[in-house]
Amino acid sequence: MLHKSFYQARYLSFAAPAVALLIGDTLTRLRPRLASYLVLGVLAAASWPVFADRLDANSKSSWLAVQEAMVDRVRPGDAWISFGPLMTAAENVYPEPWRDLVLLNPDPEPPWPTRFIYPRLGGDLTDCLRLEGEGPNRVWYLSDHTSRTWGVSHEQEDLLLLEGLGYRIAWQSPTLGPVDQTRVYELLRE
């Protein structure tokens, strides 16, 4: 129990009705300008535990293990593929390993305000890798239990497709993270 993060986002949602009543009562008693500062403070305080949870190496939301696996091996000009729906958050919280990488499968179309990493309609890795000329020589493939679609991994099919495109696995991490379901592959073009 001590090595796991105690905070879970659902605890905040369980207390939301009581907190909303308390905030509403307080807002009716305060001046509008002071009330707006109070609301901003409450929102910042409520969001901090979720952000801190991502920084905890033992958290299910943490990508620190992936960062440690990649940070010494990544080179400028490498590309990466990830279909995990939370990778945008991971890229923002842990920017170092992804700083010099080209994301091959962004979804810049509206209505998404930020890149949504996995292809909306399943996507195709062949389309991702045919960008310019022959494509990158080194590709990083990140897979976890939510790869491609919620709860369904297509890791083996994707790796076979990459092999058919001329890439071979040069290195793979052991399973990473507290739930041991994340894996990083380094693939080189033959």
JSON list of C-alpha atoms in Angstrom, two decimals:
[
{"chain": "A", "resi": 1, "resn": "MET", "atom": "CA", "xyz": [0.00, 0.00, 0.00]},
{"chain": "A", "resi": 2, "resn": "LEU", "atom": "CA", "xyz": [2.82, 2.41, 0.80]},
{"chain": "A", "resi": 3, "resn": "HIS", "atom": "CA", "xyz": [4.51, 2.16, -2.59]},
{"chain": "A", "resi": 4, "resn": "LYS", "atom": "CA", "xyz": [1.29, 2.86, -4.52]},
{"chain": "A", "resi": 5, "resn": "SER", "atom": "CA", "xyz": [-0.20, 6.28, -5.06]},
{"chain": "A", "resi": 6, "resn": "PHE", "atom": "CA", "xyz": [-3.13, 6.63, -2.65]},
{"chain": "A", "resi": 7, "resn": "TYR", "atom": "CA", "xyz": [-4.90, 9.34, -4.60]},
{"chain": "A", "resi": 8, "resn": "GLN", "atom": "CA", "xyz": [-7.30, 8.32, -7.34]},
{"chain": "A", "resi": 9, "resn": "ALA", "atom": "CA", "xyz": [-9.23, 10.77, -9.49]},
{"chain": "A", "resi": 10, "resn": "ARG", "atom": "CA", "xyz": [-12.49, 9.00, -8.72]},
{"chain": "A", "resi": 11, "resn": "TYR", "atom": "CA", "xyz": [-12.26, 10.05, -5.05]},
{"chain": "A", "resi": 12, "resn": "LEU", "atom": "CA", "xyz": [-12.61, 13.66, -6.14]},
{"chain": "A", "resi": 13, "resn": "SER", "atom": "CA", "xyz": [-15.70, 12.84, -8.18]},
{"chain": "A", "resi": 14, "resn": "PHE", "atom": "CA", "xyz": [-17.29, 11.05, -5.20]},
{"chain": "A", "resi": 15, "resn": "ALA", "atom": "CA", "xyz": [-16.98, 14.25, -3.17]},
{"chain": "A", "resi": 16, "resn": "ALA", "atom": "CA", "xyz": [-18.03, 16.56, -6.01]},
{"chain": "A", "resi": 17, "resn": "PRO", "atom": "CA", "xyz": [-21.67, 17.11, -4.92]},
{"chain": "A", "resi": 18, "resn": "ALA", "atom": "CA", "xyz": [-20.71, 18.15, -1.39]},
{"chain": "A", "resi": 19, "resn": "VAL", "atom": "CA", "xyz": [-17.88, 20.34, -2.66]},
{"chain": "A", "resi": 20, "resn": "ALA", "atom": "CA", "xyz": [-20.23, 21.98, -5.19]},
{"chain": "A", "resi": 21, "resn": "LEU", "atom": "CA", "xyz": [-22.72, 22.83, -2.43]},
{"chain": "A", "resi": 22, "resn": "LEU", "atom": "CA", "xyz": [-19.98, 24.30, -0.25]},
{"chain": "A", "resi": 23, "resn": "ILE", "atom": "CA", "xyz": [-18.57, 26.34, -3.13]},
{"chain": "A", "resi": 24, "resn": "GLY", "atom": "CA", "xyz": [-22.04, 27.56, -4.10]},
{"chain": "A", "resi": 25, "resn": "ASP", "atom": "CA", "xyz": [-22.77, 28.66, -0.55]},
{"chain": "A", "resi": 26, "resn": "THR", "atom": "CA", "xyz": [-19.42, 30.45, -0.31]},
{"chain": "A", "resi": 27, "resn": "LEU", "atom": "CA", "xyz": [-19.90, 32.20, -3.66]},
{"chain": "A", "resi": 28, "resn": "THR", "atom": "CA", "xyz": [-23.26, 33.62, -2.62]},
{"chain": "A", "resi": 29, "resn": "ARG", "atom": "CA", "xyz": [-21.63, 35.21, 0.42]},
{"chain": "A", "resi": 30, "resn": "LEU", "atom": "CA", "xyz": [-18.56, 36.70, -1.33]},
{"chain": "A", "resi": 31, "resn": "ARG", "atom": "CA", "xyz": [-18.05, 39.55, -3.74]},
{"chain": "A", "resi": 32, "resn": "PRO", "atom": "CA", "xyz": [-17.86, 38.47, -7.41]},
{"chain": "A", "resi": 33, "resn": "ARG", "atom": "CA", "xyz": [-14.18, 39.37, -7.89]},
{"chain": "A", "resi": 34, "resn": "LEU", "atom": "CA", "xyz": [-13.08, 37.48, -4.79]},
{"chain": "A", "resi": 35, "resn": "ALA", "atom": "CA", "xyz": [-15.35, 34.59, -5.73]},
{"chain": "A", "resi": 36, "resn": "SER", "atom": "CA", "xyz": [-13.67, 34.23, -9.14]},
{"chain": "A", "resi": 37, "resn": "TYR", "atom": "CA", "xyz": [-10.25, 33.98, -7.48]},
{"chain": "A", "resi": 38, "resn": "LEU", "atom": "CA", "xyz": [-11.63, 31.38, -5.09]},
{"chain": "A", "resi": 39, "resn": "VAL", "atom": "CA", "xyz": [-13.03, 29.30, -7.96]},
{"chain": "A", "resi": 40, "resn": "LEU", "atom": "CA", "xyz": [-9.69, 29.39, -9.79]},
{"chain": "A", "resi": 41, "resn": "GLY", "atom": "CA", "xyz": [-7.89, 28.34, -6.63]},
{"chain": "A", "resi": 42, "resn": "VAL", "atom": "CA", "xyz": [-10.26, 25.43, -6.04]},
{"chain": "A", "resi": 43, "resn": "LEU", "atom": "CA", "xyz": [-9.89, 24.25, -9.65]},
{"chain": "A", "resi": 44, "resn": "ALA", "atom": "CA", "xyz": [-6.09, 24.43, -9.43]},
{"chain": "A", "resi": 45, "resn": "ALA", "atom": "CA", "xyz": [-6.08, 22.53, -6.14]},
{"chain": "A", "resi": 46, "resn": "ALA", "atom": "CA", "xyz": [-8.45, 19.90, -7.52]},
{"chain": "A", "resi": 47, "resn": "SER", "atom": "CA", "xyz": [-6.33, 19.31, -10.63]},
{"chain": "A", "resi": 48, "resn": "TRP", "atom": "CA", "xyz": [-2.98, 19.07, -8.86]},
{"chain": "A", "resi": 49, "resn": "PRO", "atom": "CA", "xyz": [-3.39, 15.46, -7.57]},
{"chain": "A", "resi": 50, "resn": "VAL", "atom": "CA", "xyz": [-4.10, 14.19, -11.10]},
{"chain": "A", "resi": 51, "resn": "PHE", "atom": "CA", "xyz": [-0.97, 15.90, -12.43]},
{"chain": "A", "resi": 52, "resn": "ALA", "atom": "CA", "xyz": [1.10, 14.68, -9.45]},
{"chain": "A", "resi": 53, "resn": "ASP", "atom": "CA", "xyz": [-0.16, 11.14, -10.08]},
{"chain": "A", "resi": 54, "resn": "ARG", "atom": "CA", "xyz": [1.46, 11.21, -13.52]},
{"chain": "A", "resi": 55, "resn": "LEU", "atom": "CA", "xyz": [4.79, 12.15, -11.94]},
{"chain": "A", "resi": 56, "resn": "ASP", "atom": "CA", "xyz": [4.73, 9.18, -9.55]},
{"chain": "A", "resi": 57, "resn": "ALA", "atom": "CA", "xyz": [6.81, 6.31, -10.94]},
{"chain": "A", "resi": 58, "resn": "ASN", "atom": "CA", "xyz": [4.49, 3.74, -9.30]},
{"chain": "A", "resi": 59, "resn": "SER", "atom": "CA", "xyz": [1.31, 5.18, -10.77]},
{"chain": "A", "resi": 60, "resn": "LYS", "atom": "CA", "xyz": [-0.66, 3.51, -13.54]},
{"chain": "A", "resi": 61, "resn": "SER", "atom": "CA", "xyz": [-0.70, 6.89, -15.30]},
{"chain": "A", "resi": 62, "resn": "SER", "atom": "CA", "xyz": [3.07, 7.32, -15.19]},
{"chain": "A", "resi": 63, "resn": "TRP", "atom": "CA", "xyz": [5.25, 7.15, -18.29]},
{"chain": "A", "resi": 64, "resn": "LEU", "atom": "CA", "xyz": [8.53, 7.53, -16.37]},
{"chain": "A", "resi": 65, "resn": "ALA", "atom": "CA", "xyz": [9.47, 3.92, -17.15]},
{"chain": "A", "resi": 66, "resn": "VAL", "atom": "CA", "xyz": [9.08, 4.60, -20.87]},
{"chain": "A", "resi": 67, "resn": "GLN", "atom": "CA", "xyz": [11.13, 7.77, -20.55]},
{"chain": "A", "resi": 68, "resn": "GLU", "atom": "CA", "xyz": [13.94, 5.90, -18.81]},
{"chain": "A", "resi": 69, "resn": "ALA", "atom": "CA", "xyz": [13.89, 3.19, -21.48]},
{"chain": "A", "resi": 70, "resn": "MET", "atom": "CA", "xyz": [14.06, 5.66, -24.38]},
{"chain": "A", "resi": 71, "resn": "VAL", "atom": "CA", "xyz": [15.96, 8.73, -23.25]},
{"chain": "A", "resi": 72, "resn": "ASP", "atom": "CA", "xyz": [19.49, 7.40, -23.86]},
{"chain": "A", "resi": 73, "resn": "ARG", "atom": "CA", "xyz": [18.67, 5.66, -27.14]},
{"chain": "A", "resi": 74, "resn": "VAL", "atom": "CA", "xyz": [16.69, 8.30, -29.04]},
{"chain": "A", "resi": 75, "resn": "ARG", "atom": "CA", "xyz": [18.49, 10.22, -31.79]},
{"chain": "A", "resi": 76, "resn": "PRO", "atom": "CA", "xyz": [17.39, 13.28, -33.80]},
{"chain": "A", "resi": 77, "resn": "GLY", "atom": "CA", "xyz": [15.57, 12.20, -36.94]},
{"chain": "A", "resi": 78, "resn": "ASP", "atom": "CA", "xyz": [13.96, 9.18, -35.30]},
{"chain": "A", "resi": 79, "resn": "ALA", "atom": "CA", "xyz": [10.21, 8.78, -35.58]},
{"chain": "A", "resi": 80, "resn": "TRP", "atom": "CA", "xyz": [7.71, 7.22, -33.24]},
{"chain": "A", "resi": 81, "resn": "ILE", "atom": "CA", "xyz": [4.35, 5.53, -33.46]},
{"chain": "A", "resi": 82, "resn": "SER", "atom": "CA", "xyz": [1.93, 5.27, -30.60]},
{"chain": "A", "resi": 83, "resn": "PHE", "atom": "CA", "xyz": [-1.73, 4.45, -30.56]},
{"chain": "A", "resi": 84, "resn": "GLY", "atom": "CA", "xyz": [-2.26, 4.95, -26.84]},
{"chain": "A", "resi": 85, "resn": "PRO", "atom": "CA", "xyz": [-4.95, 7.59, -26.32]},
{"chain": "A", "resi": 86, "resn": "LEU", "atom": "CA", "xyz": [-3.11, 9.18, -23.39]},
{"chain": "A", "resi": 87, "resn": "MET", "atom": "CA", "xyz": [0.21, 9.74, -25.14]},
{"chain": "A", "resi": 88, "resn": "THR", "atom": "CA", "xyz": [-0.46, 13.43, -25.73]},
{"chain": "A", "resi": 89, "resn": "ALA", "atom": "CA", "xyz": [-0.52, 13.89, -21.98]},
{"chain": "A", "resi": 90, "resn": "ALA", "atom": "CA", "xyz": [2.59, 11.74, -21.59]},
{"chain": "A", "resi": 91, "resn": "GLU", "atom": "CA", "xyz": [4.41, 13.80, -24.21]},
{"chain": "A", "resi": 92, "resn": "ASN", "atom": "CA", "xyz": [3.52, 17.00, -22.37]},
{"chain": "A", "resi": 93, "resn": "VAL", "atom": "CA", "xyz": [4.44, 15.75, -18.90]},
{"chain": "A", "resi": 94, "resn": "TYR", "atom": "CA", "xyz": [7.66, 13.99, -19.99]},
{"chain": "A", "resi": 95, "resn": "PRO", "atom": "CA", "xyz": [8.89, 15.91, -23.06]},
{"chain": "A", "resi": 96, "resn": "GLU", "atom": "CA", "xyz": [12.56, 14.85, -22.98]},
{"chain": "A", "resi": 97, "resn": "PRO", "atom": "CA", "xyz": [12.47, 11.52, -24.86]},
{"chain": "A", "resi": 98, "resn": "TRP", "atom": "CA", "xyz": [10.06, 12.88, -27.48]},
{"chain": "A", "resi": 99, "resn": "ARG", "atom": "CA", "xyz": [11.75, 16.25, -28.03]},
{"chain": "A", "resi": 100, "resn": "ASP", "atom": "CA", "xyz": [13.58, 15.28, -31.23]},
{"chain": "A", "resi": 101, "resn": "LEU", "atom": "CA", "xyz": [11.12, 12.69, -32.53]},
{"chain": "A", "resi": 102, "resn": "VAL", "atom": "CA", "xyz": [8.71, 13.05, -35.41]},
{"chain": "A", "resi": 103, "resn": "LEU", "atom": "CA", "xyz": [5.24, 11.74, -34.61]},
{"chain": "A", "resi": 104, "resn": "LEU", "atom": "CA", "xyz": [4.11, 9.68, -37.58]},
{"chain": "A", "resi": 105, "resn": "ASN", "atom": "CA", "xyz": [0.44, 9.38, -36.78]},
{"chain": "A", "resi": 106, "resn": "PRO", "atom": "CA", "xyz": [-0.98, 12.70, -35.59]},
{"chain": "A", "resi": 107, "resn": "ASP", "atom": "CA", "xyz": [-4.61, 13.58, -36.12]},
{"chain": "A", "resi": 108, "resn": "PRO", "atom": "CA", "xyz": [-4.61, 17.35, -36.65]},
{"chain": "A", "resi": 109, "resn": "GLU", "atom": "CA", "xyz": [-8.15, 17.55, -38.00]},
{"chain": "A", "resi": 110, "resn": "PRO", "atom": "CA", "xyz": [-10.91, 19.30, -36.05]},
{"chain": "A", "resi": 111, "resn": "PRO", "atom": "CA", "xyz": [-12.63, 18.92, -33.67]},
{"chain": "A", "resi": 112, "resn": "TRP", "atom": "CA", "xyz": [-9.60, 17.82, -31.62]},
{"chain": "A", "resi": 113, "resn": "PRO", "atom": "CA", "xyz": [-7.96, 20.81, -29.91]},
{"chain": "A", "resi": 114, "resn": "THR", "atom": "CA", "xyz": [-4.67, 18.93, -29.63]},
{"chain": "A", "resi": 115, "resn": "ARG", "atom": "CA", "xyz": [-3.14, 16.02, -31.51]},
{"chain": "A", "resi": 116, "resn": "PHE", "atom": "CA", "xyz": [-5.07, 12.89, -30.73]},
{"chain": "A", "resi": 117, "resn": "ILE", "atom": "CA", "xyz": [-2.47, 10.22, -31.14]},
{"chain": "A", "resi": 118, "resn": "TYR", "atom": "CA", "xyz": [-4.34, 7.14, -32.26]},
{"chain": "A", "resi": 119, "resn": "PRO", "atom": "CA", "xyz": [-6.04, 7.13, -35.66]},
{"chain": "A", "resi": 120, "resn": "ARG", "atom": "CA", "xyz": [-9.76, 7.75, -35.21]},
{"chain": "A", "resi": 121, "resn": "LEU", "atom": "CA", "xyz": [-10.88, 5.07, -37.63]},
{"chain": "A", "resi": 122, "resn": "GLY", "atom": "CA", "xyz": [-8.19, 2.47, -37.00]},
{"chain": "A", "resi": 123, "resn": "GLY", "atom": "CA", "xyz": [-5.62, 4.01, -39.32]},
{"chain": "A", "resi": 124, "resn": "ASP", "atom": "CA", "xyz": [-2.94, 2.19, -41.22]},
{"chain": "A", "resi": 125, "resn": "LEU", "atom": "CA", "xyz": [0.75, 2.11, -40.38]},
{"chain": "A", "resi": 126, "resn": "THR", "atom": "CA", "xyz": [1.60, 1.91, -44.07]},
{"chain": "A", "resi": 127, "resn": "ASP", "atom": "CA", "xyz": [0.11, 5.37, -44.58]},
{"chain": "A", "resi": 128, "resn": "CYS", "atom": "CA", "xyz": [1.97, 6.66, -41.53]},
{"chain": "A", "resi": 129, "resn": "LEU", "atom": "CA", "xyz": [5.36, 5.52, -42.82]},
{"chain": "A", "resi": 130, "resn": "ARG", "atom": "CA", "xyz": [4.99, 6.79, -46.40]},
{"chain": "A", "resi": 131, "resn": "LEU", "atom": "CA", "xyz": [5.65, 10.42, -45.62]},
{"chain": "A", "resi": 132, "resn": "GLU", "atom": "CA", "xyz": [8.70, 11.52, -47.57]},
{"chain": "A", "resi": 133, "resn": "GLY", "atom": "CA", "xyz": [10.81, 9.24, -49.70]},
{"chain": "A", "resi": 134, "resn": "GLU", "atom": "CA", "xyz": [11.64, 6.06, -47.91]},
{"chain": "A", "resi": 135, "resn": "GLY", "atom": "CA", "xyz": [10.58, 7.26, -44.47]},
{"chain": "A", "resi": 136, "resn": "PRO", "atom": "CA", "xyz": [12.68, 7.27, -41.31]},
{"chain": "A", "resi": 137, "resn": "ASN", "atom": "CA", "xyz": [15.46, 4.75, -40.71]},
{"chain": "A", "resi": 138, "resn": "ARG", "atom": "CA", "xyz": [14.68, 4.30, -37.03]},
{"chain": "A", "resi": 139, "resn": "VAL", "atom": "CA", "xyz": [11.14, 4.03, -35.67]},
{"chain": "A", "resi": 140, "resn": "TRP", "atom": "CA", "xyz": [10.03, 3.71, -32.06]},
{"chain": "A", "resi": 141, "resn": "TYR", "atom": "CA", "xyz": [6.83, 1.79, -31.46]},
{"chain": "A", "resi": 142, "resn": "LEU", "atom": "CA", "xyz": [5.12, 2.21, -28.11]},
{"chain": "A", "resi": 143, "resn": "SER", "atom": "CA", "xyz": [2.43, -0.24, -27.17]},
{"chain": "A", "resi": 144, "resn": "ASP", "atom": "CA", "xyz": [0.35, -0.81, -24.10]},
{"chain": "A", "resi": 145, "resn": "HIS", "atom": "CA", "xyz": [-2.91, -2.45, -23.10]},
{"chain": "A", "resi": 146, "resn": "THR", "atom": "CA", "xyz": [-4.91, 0.34, -24.75]},
{"chain": "A", "resi": 147, "resn": "SER", "atom": "CA", "xyz": [-3.06, 0.32, -28.06]},
{"chain": "A", "resi": 148, "resn": "ARG", "atom": "CA", "xyz": [-5.11, 1.22, -31.13]},
{"chain": "A", "resi": 149, "resn": "THR", "atom": "CA", "xyz": [-8.55, 0.78, -29.58]},
{"chain": "A", "resi": 150, "resn": "TRP", "atom": "CA", "xyz": [-9.68, 0.86, -25.98]},
{"chain": "A", "resi": 151, "resn": "GLY", "atom": "CA", "xyz": [-8.55, -2.34, -24.31]},
{"chain": "A", "resi": 152, "resn": "VAL", "atom": "CA", "xyz": [-7.47, -4.13, -27.50]},
{"chain": "A", "resi": 153, "resn": "SER", "atom": "CA", "xyz": [-3.84, -4.42, -28.53]},
{"chain": "A", "resi": 154, "resn": "HIS", "atom": "CA", "xyz": [-2.76, -4.95, -32.13]},
{"chain": "A", "resi": 155, "resn": "GLU", "atom": "CA", "xyz": [0.91, -5.01, -31.21]},
{"chain": "A", "resi": 156, "resn": "GLN", "atom": "CA", "xyz": [1.82, -8.23, -33.04]},
{"chain": "A", "resi": 157, "resn": "GLU", "atom": "CA", "xyz": [-0.05, -7.27, -36.23]},
{"chain": "A", "resi": 158, "resn": "ASP", "atom": "CA", "xyz": [1.59, -3.84, -36.22]},
{"chain": "A", "resi": 159, "resn": "LEU", "atom": "CA", "xyz": [5.05, -5.34, -35.75]},
{"chain": "A", "resi": 160, "resn": "LEU", "atom": "CA", "xyz": [4.46, -7.79, -38.62]},
{"chain": "A", "resi": 161, "resn": "LEU", "atom": "CA", "xyz": [3.34, -4.91, -40.83]},
{"chain": "A", "resi": 162, "resn": "LEU", "atom": "CA", "xyz": [6.45, -2.92, -39.91]},
{"chain": "A", "resi": 163, "resn": "GLU", "atom": "CA", "xyz": [8.56, -5.98, -40.73]},
{"chain": "A", "resi": 164, "resn": "GLY", "atom": "CA", "xyz": [6.87, -6.14, -44.13]},
{"chain": "A", "resi": 165, "resn": "LEU", "atom": "CA", "xyz": [7.84, -2.50, -44.67]},
{"chain": "A", "resi": 166, "resn": "GLY", "atom": "CA", "xyz": [11.51, -3.35, -44.13]},
{"chain": "A", "resi": 167, "resn": "TYR", "atom": "CA", "xyz": [11.92, -2.71, -40.40]},
{"chain": "A", "resi": 168, "resn": "ARG", "atom": "CA", "xyz": [13.37, -5.18, -37.95]},
{"chain": "A", "resi": 169, "resn": "ILE", "atom": "CA", "xyz": [13.30, -5.09, -34.17]},
{"chain": "A", "resi": 170, "resn": "ALA", "atom": "CA", "xyz": [16.72, -3.93, -33.00]},
{"chain": "A", "resi": 171, "resn": "TRP", "atom": "CA", "xyz": [15.80, -3.61, -29.33]},
{"chain": "A", "resi": 172, "resn": "GLN", "atom": "CA", "xyz": [12.79, -4.06, -27.13]},
{"chain": "A", "resi": 173, "resn": "SER", "atom": "CA", "xyz": [12.23, -3.14, -23.54]},
{"chain": "A", "resi": 174, "resn": "PRO", "atom": "CA", "xyz": [10.99, -5.53, -20.93]},
{"chain": "A", "resi": 175, "resn": "THR", "atom": "CA", "xyz": [7.40, -4.88, -19.97]},
{"chain": "A", "resi": 176, "resn": "LEU", "atom": "CA", "xyz": [7.34, -1.56, -18.17]},
{"chain": "A", "resi": 177, "resn": "GLY", "atom": "CA", "xyz": [5.21, 0.28, -15.68]},
{"chain": "A", "resi": 178, "resn": "PRO", "atom": "CA", "xyz": [3.34, -0.74, -12.57]},
{"chain": "A", "resi": 179, "resn": "VAL", "atom": "CA", "xyz": [0.84, -2.83, -14.52]},
{"chain": "A", "resi": 180, "resn": "ASP", "atom": "CA", "xyz": [3.57, -4.42, -16.71]},
{"chain": "A", "resi": 181, "resn": "GLN", "atom": "CA", "xyz": [1.69, -3.83, -19.94]},
{"chain": "A", "resi": 182, "resn": "THR", "atom": "CA", "xyz": [3.78, -1.19, -21.66]},
{"chain": "A", "resi": 183, "resn": "ARG", "atom": "CA", "xyz": [6.53, -2.10, -24.11]},
{"chain": "A", "resi": 184, "resn": "VAL", "atom": "CA", "xyz": [8.90, -0.02, -26.24]},
{"chain": "A", "resi": 185, "resn": "TYR", "atom": "CA", "xyz": [10.32, -1.32, -29.53]},
{"chain": "A", "resi": 186, "resn": "GLU", "atom": "CA", "xyz": [13.19, 0.18, -31.50]},
{"chain": "A", "resi": 187, "resn": "LEU", "atom": "CA", "xyz": [12.92, -0.78, -35.17]},
{"chain": "A", "resi": 188, "resn": "LEU", "atom": "CA", "xyz": [15.59, -0.16, -37.82]},
{"chain": "A", "resi": 189, "resn": "ARG", "atom": "CA", "xyz": [15.12, -0.18, -41.58]},
{"chain": "A", "resi": 190, "resn": "GLU", "atom": "CA", "xyz": [17.14, -2.97, -43.16]}
]
